[in-house]
Coordinates of N, CA, C and O in Angstrom, one line a residue:
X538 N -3.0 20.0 5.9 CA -1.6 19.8 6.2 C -1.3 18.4 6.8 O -0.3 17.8 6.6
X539 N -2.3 18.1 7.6 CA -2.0 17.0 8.4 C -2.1 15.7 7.3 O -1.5 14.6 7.7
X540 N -2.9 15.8 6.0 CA -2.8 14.8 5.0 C -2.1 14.8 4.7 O -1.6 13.8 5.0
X541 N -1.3 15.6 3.9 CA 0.4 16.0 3.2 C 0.8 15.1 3.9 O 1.0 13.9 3.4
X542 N 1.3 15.4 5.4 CA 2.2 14.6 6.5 C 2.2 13.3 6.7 O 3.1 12.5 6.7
X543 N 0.8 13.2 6.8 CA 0.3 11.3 6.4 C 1.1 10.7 5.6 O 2.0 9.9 5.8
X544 N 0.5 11.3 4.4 CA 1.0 10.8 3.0 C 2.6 10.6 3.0 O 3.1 9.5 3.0
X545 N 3.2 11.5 3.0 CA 4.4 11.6 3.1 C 5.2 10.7 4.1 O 6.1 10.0 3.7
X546 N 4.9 10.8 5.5 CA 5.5 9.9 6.1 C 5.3 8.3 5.7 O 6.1 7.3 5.6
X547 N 3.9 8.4 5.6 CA 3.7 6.6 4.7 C 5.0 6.1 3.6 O 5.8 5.2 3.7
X548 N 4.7 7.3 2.6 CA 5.6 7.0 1.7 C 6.9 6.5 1.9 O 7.5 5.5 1.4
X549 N 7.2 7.6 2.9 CA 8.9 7.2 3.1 C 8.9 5.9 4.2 O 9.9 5.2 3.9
X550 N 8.2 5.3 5.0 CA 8.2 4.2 5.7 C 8.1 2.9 4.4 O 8.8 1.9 4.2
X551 N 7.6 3.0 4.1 CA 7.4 1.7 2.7 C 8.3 1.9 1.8 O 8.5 1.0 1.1
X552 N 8.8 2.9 1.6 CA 10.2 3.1 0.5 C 11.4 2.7 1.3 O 12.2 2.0 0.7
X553 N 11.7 3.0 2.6 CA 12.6 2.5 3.4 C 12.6 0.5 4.1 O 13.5 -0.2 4.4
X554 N 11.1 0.4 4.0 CA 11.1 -1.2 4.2 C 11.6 -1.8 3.1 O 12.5 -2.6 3.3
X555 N 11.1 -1.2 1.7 CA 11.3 -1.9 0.3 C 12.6 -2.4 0.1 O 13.0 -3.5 -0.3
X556 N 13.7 -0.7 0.7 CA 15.1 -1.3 0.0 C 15.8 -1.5 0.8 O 17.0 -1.5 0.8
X557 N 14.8 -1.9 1.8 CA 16.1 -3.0 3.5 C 15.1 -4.7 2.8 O 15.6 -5.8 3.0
X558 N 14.1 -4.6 2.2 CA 13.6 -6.0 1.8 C 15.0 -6.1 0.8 O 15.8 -6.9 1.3
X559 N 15.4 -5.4 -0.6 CA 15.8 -5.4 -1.6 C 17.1 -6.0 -1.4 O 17.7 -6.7 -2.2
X560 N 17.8 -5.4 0.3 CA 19.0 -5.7 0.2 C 19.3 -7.3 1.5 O 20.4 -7.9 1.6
X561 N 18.1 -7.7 2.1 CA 17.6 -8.7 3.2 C 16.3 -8.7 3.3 O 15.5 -8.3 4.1
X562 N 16.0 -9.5 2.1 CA 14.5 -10.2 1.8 C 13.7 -10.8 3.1 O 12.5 -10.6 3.3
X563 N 14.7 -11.7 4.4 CA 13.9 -11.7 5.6 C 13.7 -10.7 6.6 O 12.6 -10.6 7.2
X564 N 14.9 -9.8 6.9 CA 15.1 -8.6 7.5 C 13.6 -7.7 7.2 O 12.8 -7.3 8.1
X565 N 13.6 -7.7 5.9 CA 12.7 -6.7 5.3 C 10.9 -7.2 5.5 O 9.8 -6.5 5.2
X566 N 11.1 -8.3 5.8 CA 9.6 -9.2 5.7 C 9.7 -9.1 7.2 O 8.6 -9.7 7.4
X567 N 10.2 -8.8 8.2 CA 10.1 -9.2 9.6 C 9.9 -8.0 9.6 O 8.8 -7.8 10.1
X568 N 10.5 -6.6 9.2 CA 9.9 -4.7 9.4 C 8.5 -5.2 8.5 O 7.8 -4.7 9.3
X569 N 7.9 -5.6 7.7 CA 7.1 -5.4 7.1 C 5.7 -5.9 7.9 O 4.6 -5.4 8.1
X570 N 6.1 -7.0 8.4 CA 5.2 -7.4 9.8 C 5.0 -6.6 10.7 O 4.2 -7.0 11.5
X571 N 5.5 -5.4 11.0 CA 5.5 -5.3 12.3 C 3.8 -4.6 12.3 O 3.1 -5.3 11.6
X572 N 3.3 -3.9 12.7 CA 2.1 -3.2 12.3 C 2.6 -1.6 12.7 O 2.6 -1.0 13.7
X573 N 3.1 -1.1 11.5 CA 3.3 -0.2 11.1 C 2.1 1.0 10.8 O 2.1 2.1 11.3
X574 N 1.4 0.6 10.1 CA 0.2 1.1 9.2 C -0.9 1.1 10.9 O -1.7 2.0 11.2
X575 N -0.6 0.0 11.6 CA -2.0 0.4 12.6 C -1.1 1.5 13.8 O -2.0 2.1 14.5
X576 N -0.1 1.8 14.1 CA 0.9 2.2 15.0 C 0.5 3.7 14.4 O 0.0 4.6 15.1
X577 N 0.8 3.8 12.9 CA 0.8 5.2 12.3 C -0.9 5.6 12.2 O -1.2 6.7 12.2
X578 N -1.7 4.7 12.1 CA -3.5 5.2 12.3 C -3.4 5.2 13.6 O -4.2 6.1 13.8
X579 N -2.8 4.9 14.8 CA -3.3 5.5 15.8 C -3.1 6.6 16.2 O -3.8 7.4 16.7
X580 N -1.9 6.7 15.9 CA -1.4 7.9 16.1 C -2.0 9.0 15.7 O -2.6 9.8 16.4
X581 N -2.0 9.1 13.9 CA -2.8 10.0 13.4 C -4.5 10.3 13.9 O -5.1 11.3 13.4
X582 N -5.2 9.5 14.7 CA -6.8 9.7 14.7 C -6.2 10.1 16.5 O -7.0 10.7 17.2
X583 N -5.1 9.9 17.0 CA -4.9 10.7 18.2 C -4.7 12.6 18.3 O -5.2 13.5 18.8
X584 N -3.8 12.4 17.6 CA -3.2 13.8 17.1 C -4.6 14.7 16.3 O -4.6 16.0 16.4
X585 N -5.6 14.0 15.6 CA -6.7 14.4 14.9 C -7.9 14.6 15.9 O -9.0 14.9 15.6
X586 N -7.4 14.3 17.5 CA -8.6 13.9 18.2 C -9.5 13.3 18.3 O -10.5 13.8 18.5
X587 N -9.5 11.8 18.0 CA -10.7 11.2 17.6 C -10.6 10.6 19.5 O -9.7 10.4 20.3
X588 N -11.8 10.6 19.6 CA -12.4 10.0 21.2 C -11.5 8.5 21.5 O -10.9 8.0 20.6
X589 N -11.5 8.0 22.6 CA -10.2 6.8 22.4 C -11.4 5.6 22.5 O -11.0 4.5 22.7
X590 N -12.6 5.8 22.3 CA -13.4 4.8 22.3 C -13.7 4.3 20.4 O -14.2 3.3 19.9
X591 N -13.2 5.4 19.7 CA -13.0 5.6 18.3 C -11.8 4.3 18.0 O -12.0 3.2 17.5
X592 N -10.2 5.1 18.6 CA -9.4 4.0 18.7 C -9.6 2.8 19.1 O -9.2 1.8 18.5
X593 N -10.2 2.9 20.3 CA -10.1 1.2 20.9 C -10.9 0.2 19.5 O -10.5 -0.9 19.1
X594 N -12.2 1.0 18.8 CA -12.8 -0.3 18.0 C -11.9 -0.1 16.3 O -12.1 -0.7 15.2
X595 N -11.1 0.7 16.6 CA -10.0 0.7 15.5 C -9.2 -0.1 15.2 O -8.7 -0.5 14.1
X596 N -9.0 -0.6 17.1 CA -7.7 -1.4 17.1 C -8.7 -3.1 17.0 O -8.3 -4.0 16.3
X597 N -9.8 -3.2 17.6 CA -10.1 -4.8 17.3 C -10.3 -4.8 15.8 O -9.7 -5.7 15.3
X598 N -10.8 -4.0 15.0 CA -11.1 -4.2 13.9 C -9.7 -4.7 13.0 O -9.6 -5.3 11.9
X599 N -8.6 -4.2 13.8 CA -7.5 -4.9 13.4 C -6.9 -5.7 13.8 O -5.9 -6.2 13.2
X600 N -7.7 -6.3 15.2 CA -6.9 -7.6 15.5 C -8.5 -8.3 14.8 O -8.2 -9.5 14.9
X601 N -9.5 -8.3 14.4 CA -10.1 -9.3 13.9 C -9.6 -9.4 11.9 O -9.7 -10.2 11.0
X602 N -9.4 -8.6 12.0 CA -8.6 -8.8 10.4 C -7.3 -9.9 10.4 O -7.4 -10.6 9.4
X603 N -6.3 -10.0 11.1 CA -5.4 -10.6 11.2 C -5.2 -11.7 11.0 O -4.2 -12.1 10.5
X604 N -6.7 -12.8 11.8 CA -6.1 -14.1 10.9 C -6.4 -14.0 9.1 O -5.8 -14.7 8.3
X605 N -7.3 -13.2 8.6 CA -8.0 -13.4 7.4 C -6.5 -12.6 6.6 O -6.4 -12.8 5.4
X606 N -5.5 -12.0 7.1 CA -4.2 -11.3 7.1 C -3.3 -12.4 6.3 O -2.9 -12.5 5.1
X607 N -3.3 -13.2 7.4 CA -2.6 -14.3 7.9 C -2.8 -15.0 6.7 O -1.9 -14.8 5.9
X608 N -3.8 -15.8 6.1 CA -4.0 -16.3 5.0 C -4.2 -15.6 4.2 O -5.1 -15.9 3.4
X609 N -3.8 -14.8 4.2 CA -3.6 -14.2 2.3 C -2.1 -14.6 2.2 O -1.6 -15.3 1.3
X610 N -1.6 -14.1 3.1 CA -0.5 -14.2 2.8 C 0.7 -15.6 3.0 O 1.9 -15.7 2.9
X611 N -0.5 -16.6 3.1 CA 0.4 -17.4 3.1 C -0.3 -18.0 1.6 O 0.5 -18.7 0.9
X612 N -1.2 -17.8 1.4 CA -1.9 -18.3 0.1 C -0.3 -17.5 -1.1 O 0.5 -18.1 -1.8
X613 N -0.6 -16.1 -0.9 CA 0.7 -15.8 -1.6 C 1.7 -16.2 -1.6 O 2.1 -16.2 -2.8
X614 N 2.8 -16.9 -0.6 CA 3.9 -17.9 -0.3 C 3.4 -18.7 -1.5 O 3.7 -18.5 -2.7
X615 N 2.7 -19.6 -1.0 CA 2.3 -20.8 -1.7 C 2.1 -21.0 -3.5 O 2.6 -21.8 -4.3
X616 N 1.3 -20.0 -3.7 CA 1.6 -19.3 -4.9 C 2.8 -19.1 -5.7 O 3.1 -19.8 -6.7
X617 N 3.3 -18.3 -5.2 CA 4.7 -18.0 -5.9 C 6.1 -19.3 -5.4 O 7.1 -19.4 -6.0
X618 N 5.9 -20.0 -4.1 CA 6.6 -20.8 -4.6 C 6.3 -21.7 -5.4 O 7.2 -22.4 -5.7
X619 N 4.8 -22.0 -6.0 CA 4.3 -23.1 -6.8 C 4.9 -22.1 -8.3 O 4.3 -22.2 -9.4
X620 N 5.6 -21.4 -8.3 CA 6.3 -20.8 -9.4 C 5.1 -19.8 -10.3 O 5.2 -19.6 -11.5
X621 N 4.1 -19.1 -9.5 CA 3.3 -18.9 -10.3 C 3.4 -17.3 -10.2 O 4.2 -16.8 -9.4
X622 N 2.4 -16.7 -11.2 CA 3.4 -15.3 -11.5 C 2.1 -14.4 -10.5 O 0.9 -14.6 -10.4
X623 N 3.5 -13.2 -10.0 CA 2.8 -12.2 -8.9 C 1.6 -11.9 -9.0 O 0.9 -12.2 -8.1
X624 N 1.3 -11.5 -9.9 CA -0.3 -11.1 -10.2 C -1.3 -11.9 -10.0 O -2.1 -11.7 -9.2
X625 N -1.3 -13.0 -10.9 CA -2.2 -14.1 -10.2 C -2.1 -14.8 -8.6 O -3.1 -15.3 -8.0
X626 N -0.5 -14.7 -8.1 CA -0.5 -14.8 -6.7 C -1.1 -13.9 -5.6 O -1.2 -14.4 -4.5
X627 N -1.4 -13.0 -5.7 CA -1.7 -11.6 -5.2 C -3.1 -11.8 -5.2 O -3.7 -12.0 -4.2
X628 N -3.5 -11.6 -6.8 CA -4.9 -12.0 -6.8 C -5.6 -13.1 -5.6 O -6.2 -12.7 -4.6
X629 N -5.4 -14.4 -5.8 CA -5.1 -15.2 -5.4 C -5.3 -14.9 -3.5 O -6.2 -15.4 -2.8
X630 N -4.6 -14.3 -3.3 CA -4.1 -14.2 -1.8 C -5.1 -13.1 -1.4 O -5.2 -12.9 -0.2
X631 N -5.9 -12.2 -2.1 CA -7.0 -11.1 -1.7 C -8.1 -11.8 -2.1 O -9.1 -11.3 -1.6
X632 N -8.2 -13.0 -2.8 CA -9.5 -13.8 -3.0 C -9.7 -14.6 -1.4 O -10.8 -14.7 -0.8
X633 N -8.7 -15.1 -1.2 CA -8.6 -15.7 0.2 C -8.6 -15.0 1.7 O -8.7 -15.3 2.8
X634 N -8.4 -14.2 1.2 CA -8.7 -12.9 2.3 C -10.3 -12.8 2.5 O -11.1 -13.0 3.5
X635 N -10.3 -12.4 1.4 CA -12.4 -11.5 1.3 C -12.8 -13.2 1.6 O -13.6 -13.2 2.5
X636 N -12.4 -14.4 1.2 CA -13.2 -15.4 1.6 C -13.0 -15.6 3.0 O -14.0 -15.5 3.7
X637 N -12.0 -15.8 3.3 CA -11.8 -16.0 5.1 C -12.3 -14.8 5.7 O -13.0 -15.1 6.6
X638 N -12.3 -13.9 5.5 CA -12.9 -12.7 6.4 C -14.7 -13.0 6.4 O -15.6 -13.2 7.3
X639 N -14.5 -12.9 4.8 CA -16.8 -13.3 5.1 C -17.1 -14.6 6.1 O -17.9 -14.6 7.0
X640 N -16.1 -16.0 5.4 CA -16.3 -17.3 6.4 C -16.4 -17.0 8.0 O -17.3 -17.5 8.7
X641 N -15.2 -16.0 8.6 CA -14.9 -15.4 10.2 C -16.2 -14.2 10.7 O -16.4 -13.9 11.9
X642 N -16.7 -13.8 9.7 CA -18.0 -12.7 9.6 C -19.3 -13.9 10.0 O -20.1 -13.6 10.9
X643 N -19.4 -14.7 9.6 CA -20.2 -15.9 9.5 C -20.4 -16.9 10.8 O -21.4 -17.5 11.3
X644 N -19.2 -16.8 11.1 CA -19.4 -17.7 12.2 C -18.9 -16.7 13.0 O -17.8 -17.1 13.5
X645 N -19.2 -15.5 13.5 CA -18.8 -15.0 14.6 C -21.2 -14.2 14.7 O -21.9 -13.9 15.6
X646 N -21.4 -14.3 13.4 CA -22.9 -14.6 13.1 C -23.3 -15.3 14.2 O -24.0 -14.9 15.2
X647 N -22.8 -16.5 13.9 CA -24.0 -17.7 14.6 C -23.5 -17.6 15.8 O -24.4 -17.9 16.6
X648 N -22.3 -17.1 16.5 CA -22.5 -17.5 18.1 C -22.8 -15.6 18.5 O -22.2 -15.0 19.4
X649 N -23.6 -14.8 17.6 CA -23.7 -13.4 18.0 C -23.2 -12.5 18.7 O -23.8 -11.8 19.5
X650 N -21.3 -12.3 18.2 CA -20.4 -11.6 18.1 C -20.5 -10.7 17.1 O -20.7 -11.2 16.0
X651 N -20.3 -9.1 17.2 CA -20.2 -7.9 16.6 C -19.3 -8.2 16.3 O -18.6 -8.8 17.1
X652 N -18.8 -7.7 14.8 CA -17.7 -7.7 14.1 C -17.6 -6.4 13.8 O -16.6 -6.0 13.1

């Protein structure tokens, strides 16, 4: 039951960002920022019981994602204002992701920080 609910609430949060983007492309990009998706996993692994030491390495795991976040998406900007088409922008912006995350994986290596 509690998947259904997941599912379903997701849905409707991303269908409701989409057509406030559709009708205020910045409006819509400022809700799409917000951290929605980590707000609703917390919630959900609270309500599911998960131990709050579960959450706590939930939540770094998402603040060490963020800069690697950060440059995808601006790789995408860059992309598509260089006129180039969504798909290979996207691409593009998840190649630069998995690179900056392994590069941030790497040197958090050498001064022997757990990631």
């Amino acid at each position: 039951m509690y998947t259904f609910f997941k599912i379903l609430s997701s849905a409707a949060i991303i269908g409701i960002v989409t057509e406030v983007a559709r009708r205020f492309p910045t409006y819509g990009g400022i809700i799409a920022a917000l951290p929605l998706v980590s707000i609703l996993s917390i919630i959900w692994l609270t309500v599911q019981s998960e131990p709050s030491e579960h959450i706590q390495r939930f939540t770094v795991g998402v603040i060490v994602g963020l800069p690697a976040t950060m440059c995808m998406l601006f790789v995408i900007y860059m992309a598509m204002k260089s006129s180039m088409h969504i798909v290979l922008a996207i691409g593009l912006g998840v190649l630069s992701w998995a690179v900056f995350l392994s590069i941030q994986k790497a040197i958090a290596g050498v001064f022997h920080i757990s990631m």
